[in-house]
CSV table of C-alpha atoms in Angstrom, one decimal:
chain,number,residue,atom,x,y,z
A,1,GLU,CA,0.0,0.0,0.0
A,2,PRO,CA,1.5,3.3,-1.0
A,3,ARG,CA,2.6,5.7,1.8
A,4,ALA,CA,3.4,9.4,1.6
A,5,LEU,CA,7.0,10.3,1.2
A,6,PRO,CA,8.6,11.9,4.3
A,7,ASP,CA,8.6,15.7,4.4
A,8,GLU,CA,11.8,17.8,4.3
A,9,SER,CA,12.1,18.1,8.1
A,10,THR,CA,11.7,14.3,8.5
A,11,ARG,CA,14.4,13.7,5.9
A,12,LEU,CA,16.7,16.2,7.6
A,13,LEU,CA,16.2,14.4,10.9
A,14,ALA,CA,16.9,11.0,9.3
A,15,ASP,CA,20.1,12.5,7.7
A,16,LEU,CA,21.2,13.8,11.1
A,17,VAL,CA,20.6,10.5,12.9
A,18,ALA,CA,22.4,8.7,10.1
A,19,ARG,CA,25.3,11.1,10.4
A,20,ARG,CA,25.4,10.6,14.2
A,21,ARG,CA,25.6,6.8,13.6
A,22,GLN,CA,28.5,7.2,11.2
A,23,ILE,CA,30.5,9.4,13.6
A,24,VAL,CA,30.0,6.9,16.4
A,25,GLU,CA,31.2,4.1,14.1
A,26,MET,CA,34.3,6.2,13.2
A,27,ILE,CA,35.1,6.9,16.8
A,28,GLY,CA,34.8,3.2,17.6
A,29,ALA,CA,37.1,2.3,14.7
A,30,GLU,CA,39.7,4.8,15.8
A,31,ARG,CA,39.5,3.5,19.4
A,32,GLN,CA,40.2,0.0,18.1
A,33,ARG,CA,43.2,1.2,16.0
A,34,GLU,CA,44.5,3.0,19.1
A,35,LYS,CA,44.7,-0.3,21.0
A,36,ARG,CA,46.9,-1.9,18.4
A,37,ILE,CA,49.3,1.0,17.7
A,38,THR,CA,52.4,1.4,19.8
A,39,VAL,CA,54.1,4.3,17.9
A,40,PRO,CA,53.6,7.5,20.1
A,41,ARG,CA,53.3,9.8,17.0
A,42,LEU,CA,50.5,7.7,15.5
A,43,ARG,CA,48.7,7.4,18.9
A,44,ARG,CA,48.7,11.2,19.1
A,45,SER,CA,47.2,11.4,15.6
A,46,ILE,CA,44.4,9.1,16.6
A,47,GLU,CA,43.8,11.0,19.8
A,48,ARG,CA,43.5,14.3,17.8
A,49,LEU,CA,41.1,12.7,15.3
A,50,VAL,CA,38.9,11.2,18.1
A,51,LYS,CA,38.8,14.6,19.8
A,52,ALA,CA,37.6,16.2,16.5
A,53,LEU,CA,35.0,13.5,16.0
A,54,GLU,CA,33.7,13.8,19.5
A,55,LYS,CA,33.4,17.6,18.9
A,56,GLU,CA,31.5,16.9,15.7
A,57,LEU,CA,29.3,14.3,17.5
A,58,ALA,CA,28.4,16.9,20.1
A,59,SER,CA,27.4,19.4,17.4
A,60,VAL,CA,25.2,16.8,15.6
A,61,ASP,CA,23.6,15.8,18.9
A,62,THR,CA,22.7,19.5,19.5
A,63,ASP,CA,21.2,19.7,16.0
A,64,ILE,CA,19.1,16.5,16.6
A,65,ASP,CA,18.0,17.8,20.0
A,66,GLN,CA,16.9,21.1,18.5
A,67,ALA,CA,15.0,19.4,15.7
A,68,VAL,CA,13.2,17.0,18.0
A,69,ARG,CA,12.5,19.3,20.9
A,70,GLY,CA,11.5,22.1,18.5
A,71,SER,CA,8.7,20.0,17.1
A,72,PRO,CA,5.7,19.4,19.3
A,73,VAL,CA,4.8,16.2,17.5
A,74,TRP,CA,8.3,14.7,17.7
A,75,ARG,CA,8.7,15.9,21.3
A,76,GLU,CA,5.5,14.0,22.3
A,77,LYS,CA,6.7,10.9,20.4
A,78,GLU,CA,10.1,11.0,22.0
A,79,ASP,CA,8.6,11.4,25.5
A,80,LEU,CA,6.2,8.5,24.9
A,81,LEU,CA,8.9,6.2,23.5
A,82,ALA,CA,11.4,7.1,26.2
A,83,SER,CA,8.8,6.3,28.9
A,84,VAL,CA,9.5,2.6,28.2
A,85,PRO,CA,12.4,1.1,30.3
A,86,GLY,CA,15.2,0.2,27.9
A,87,ILE,CA,14.5,3.0,25.4
A,88,GLY,CA,16.7,6.1,25.8
A,89,ARG,CA,16.7,9.3,23.8
A,90,THR,CA,19.1,8.0,21.2
A,91,ILE,CA,16.9,5.0,20.4
A,92,ALA,CA,13.7,7.0,20.5
A,93,ARG,CA,15.2,9.5,18.0
A,94,THR,CA,16.4,6.8,15.7
A,95,LEU,CA,12.9,5.3,15.6
A,96,ILE,CA,11.3,8.7,15.0
A,97,ALA,CA,13.7,9.4,12.1
A,98,GLU,CA,14.0,6.0,10.6
A,99,LEU,CA,10.6,4.5,11.3
A,100,PRO,CA,8.0,7.3,10.9
A,101,GLU,CA,5.3,4.6,10.3
A,102,LEU,CA,5.6,3.6,14.0
A,103,GLY,CA,2.1,3.8,15.6
A,104,THR,CA,0.3,3.7,12.2
A,105,LEU,CA,0.7,0.1,11.2
A,106,ASP,CA,-0.4,-3.2,12.8
A,107,ARG,CA,2.2,-5.3,14.7
A,108,LYS,CA,2.9,-7.7,11.8
A,109,GLN,CA,3.5,-4.9,9.3
A,110,ILE,CA,5.7,-2.9,11.6
A,111,ALA,CA,7.7,-6.0,12.5
A,112,ALA,CA,8.3,-6.7,8.8
A,113,LEU,CA,9.3,-3.1,8.2
A,114,ALA,CA,11.9,-3.3,11.0
A,115,GLY,CA,13.2,-6.6,9.8
A,116,LEU,CA,12.0,-8.5,12.9
A,117,ALA,CA,9.2,-10.6,11.4
A,118,PRO,CA,10.1,-14.3,11.4
A,119,PHE,CA,10.2,-16.0,8.0
A,120,THR,CA,10.2,-19.8,7.8
A,121,GLN,CA,12.0,-21.7,5.0
A,122,GLN,CA,9.6,-24.2,3.6
A,123,SER,CA,8.9,-26.3,0.5
A,124,GLY,CA,5.9,-28.6,0.3
A,125,GLN,CA,5.8,-30.6,3.5
A,126,TRP,CA,9.3,-29.6,4.5
A,127,ARG,CA,9.7,-26.8,7.0
A,128,GLY,CA,13.1,-25.3,7.8
A,129,ARG,CA,14.2,-22.9,10.5
A,130,SER,CA,12.7,-19.5,11.0
A,131,PHE,CA,14.9,-16.4,10.5
A,132,ILE,CA,14.6,-12.6,10.3
A,133,ALA,CA,15.7,-10.7,7.2
A,134,GLY,CA,15.3,-7.5,5.3
A,135,GLY,CA,13.8,-4.4,6.9
A,136,ARG,CA,15.6,-1.3,8.0
A,137,LEU,CA,19.0,-2.2,9.5
A,138,ALA,CA,19.4,1.0,11.6
A,139,VAL,CA,16.0,0.4,13.2
A,140,ARG,CA,16.7,-3.3,13.8
A,141,SER,CA,20.1,-2.4,15.4
A,142,ALA,CA,18.5,0.2,17.6
A,143,LEU,CA,15.7,-2.2,18.7
A,144,PHE,CA,18.2,-4.9,19.4
A,145,MET,CA,20.2,-2.5,21.7
A,146,GLY,CA,16.9,-1.5,23.4
A,147,ALA,CA,16.0,-5.2,23.8
A,148,THR,CA,19.4,-6.0,25.4
A,149,VAL,CA,18.8,-3.3,28.0
A,150,ALA,CA,15.1,-4.1,28.5
A,151,SER,CA,15.8,-7.8,29.0
A,152,ARG,CA,17.7,-6.8,32.1
A,153,TRP,CA,15.9,-3.7,33.4
A,154,ASN,CA,12.3,-3.7,32.1
A,155,PRO,CA,10.3,-6.0,34.4
A,156,THR,CA,7.8,-7.1,31.8
A,157,LEU,CA,10.4,-7.9,29.1
A,158,LYS,CA,12.9,-9.3,31.6
A,159,ALA,CA,10.2,-11.9,32.6
A,160,PHE,CA,9.5,-12.6,29.0
A,161,TYR,CA,13.2,-13.1,28.1
A,162,GLU,CA,13.7,-15.4,31.2
A,163,ARG,CA,10.6,-17.4,30.3
A,164,LEU,CA,12.0,-18.0,26.8
A,165,THR,CA,15.5,-18.9,27.9
A,166,SER,CA,14.3,-21.2,30.7
A,167,SER,CA,12.1,-23.1,28.1
A,168,GLY,CA,15.3,-23.9,26.1
A,169,LYS,CA,15.3,-21.1,23.5
A,170,PRO,CA,18.9,-19.9,22.6
A,171,LYS,CA,19.7,-16.5,24.0
A,172,MET,CA,19.9,-14.8,20.6
A,173,VAL,CA,16.5,-16.2,19.6
A,174,ALA,CA,15.0,-14.9,22.9
A,175,LEU,CA,16.6,-11.5,22.4
A,176,ILE,CA,15.1,-11.2,18.9
A,177,ALA,CA,11.7,-12.1,20.4
A,178,VAL,CA,12.2,-9.4,23.0
A,179,ALA,CA,13.1,-6.9,20.3
A,180,ARG,CA,9.9,-7.8,18.4
A,181,LYS,CA,7.8,-7.6,21.6
A,182,LEU,CA,9.4,-4.2,22.4
A,183,LEU,CA,8.6,-2.9,18.9
A,184,THR,CA,4.9,-4.1,19.4
A,185,ILE,CA,4.8,-2.2,22.7
A,186,LEU,CA,6.3,1.0,21.2
A,187,ASN,CA,3.9,0.8,18.2
A,188,ALA,CA,0.9,0.5,20.6
A,189,ILE,CA,2.2,3.4,22.8
A,190,LEU,CA,2.4,5.8,19.8
A,191,ARG,CA,-0.9,4.5,18.4
A,192,ASP,CA,-2.7,5.1,21.7
A,193,ARG,CA,-0.6,8.1,22.7
A,194,ARG,CA,-0.3,6.7,26.2
A,195,PRO,CA,3.1,6.3,28.0
A,196,TRP,CA,4.4,3.0,29.4
A,197,GLN,CA,2.6,1.6,32.4
A,198,THR,CA,3.8,-1.5,34.3
A,199,ALA,CA,1.1,-4.1,34.3
């Protein structure tokens, strides 16, 4: 079903969030190089570059903050999403920018869009293993990080994760299920415009 293209401000926010992700990856790569390099001159070069990247990251963070907090709609969405234990401002802003459909689709559609819908390989009577594929990588990565935190600190999702692992599910499979459940919760929160409430 065709959906409207994002407006200019949504595209700008998505570009800022993507740029933030790139800078964080560059900082991580330089930190890894720093661990392997023993030549003092090269270590100083890495330190200077990391300092410059951190300054740029702070600037991009300010731009993202002004964009989100300057829009009443985005500010409400961010506050609703961040009310869920395990979802911080960075994940909330990634979802606002990269998954603007959140809150407007049903749980199966939103899971497929995020790349968290399980697909089963099958042919005739034969059924293979289920797997996740496709979707928006940045969204899936953000939700996976949120699920990792939520499986430890969010009472509802922690109980769900522990129930899956205690029944014999591999930890990664359980974590993907937590990410999918977290996405379903976030979708409902934006749909109903009601913050997180512990059951």
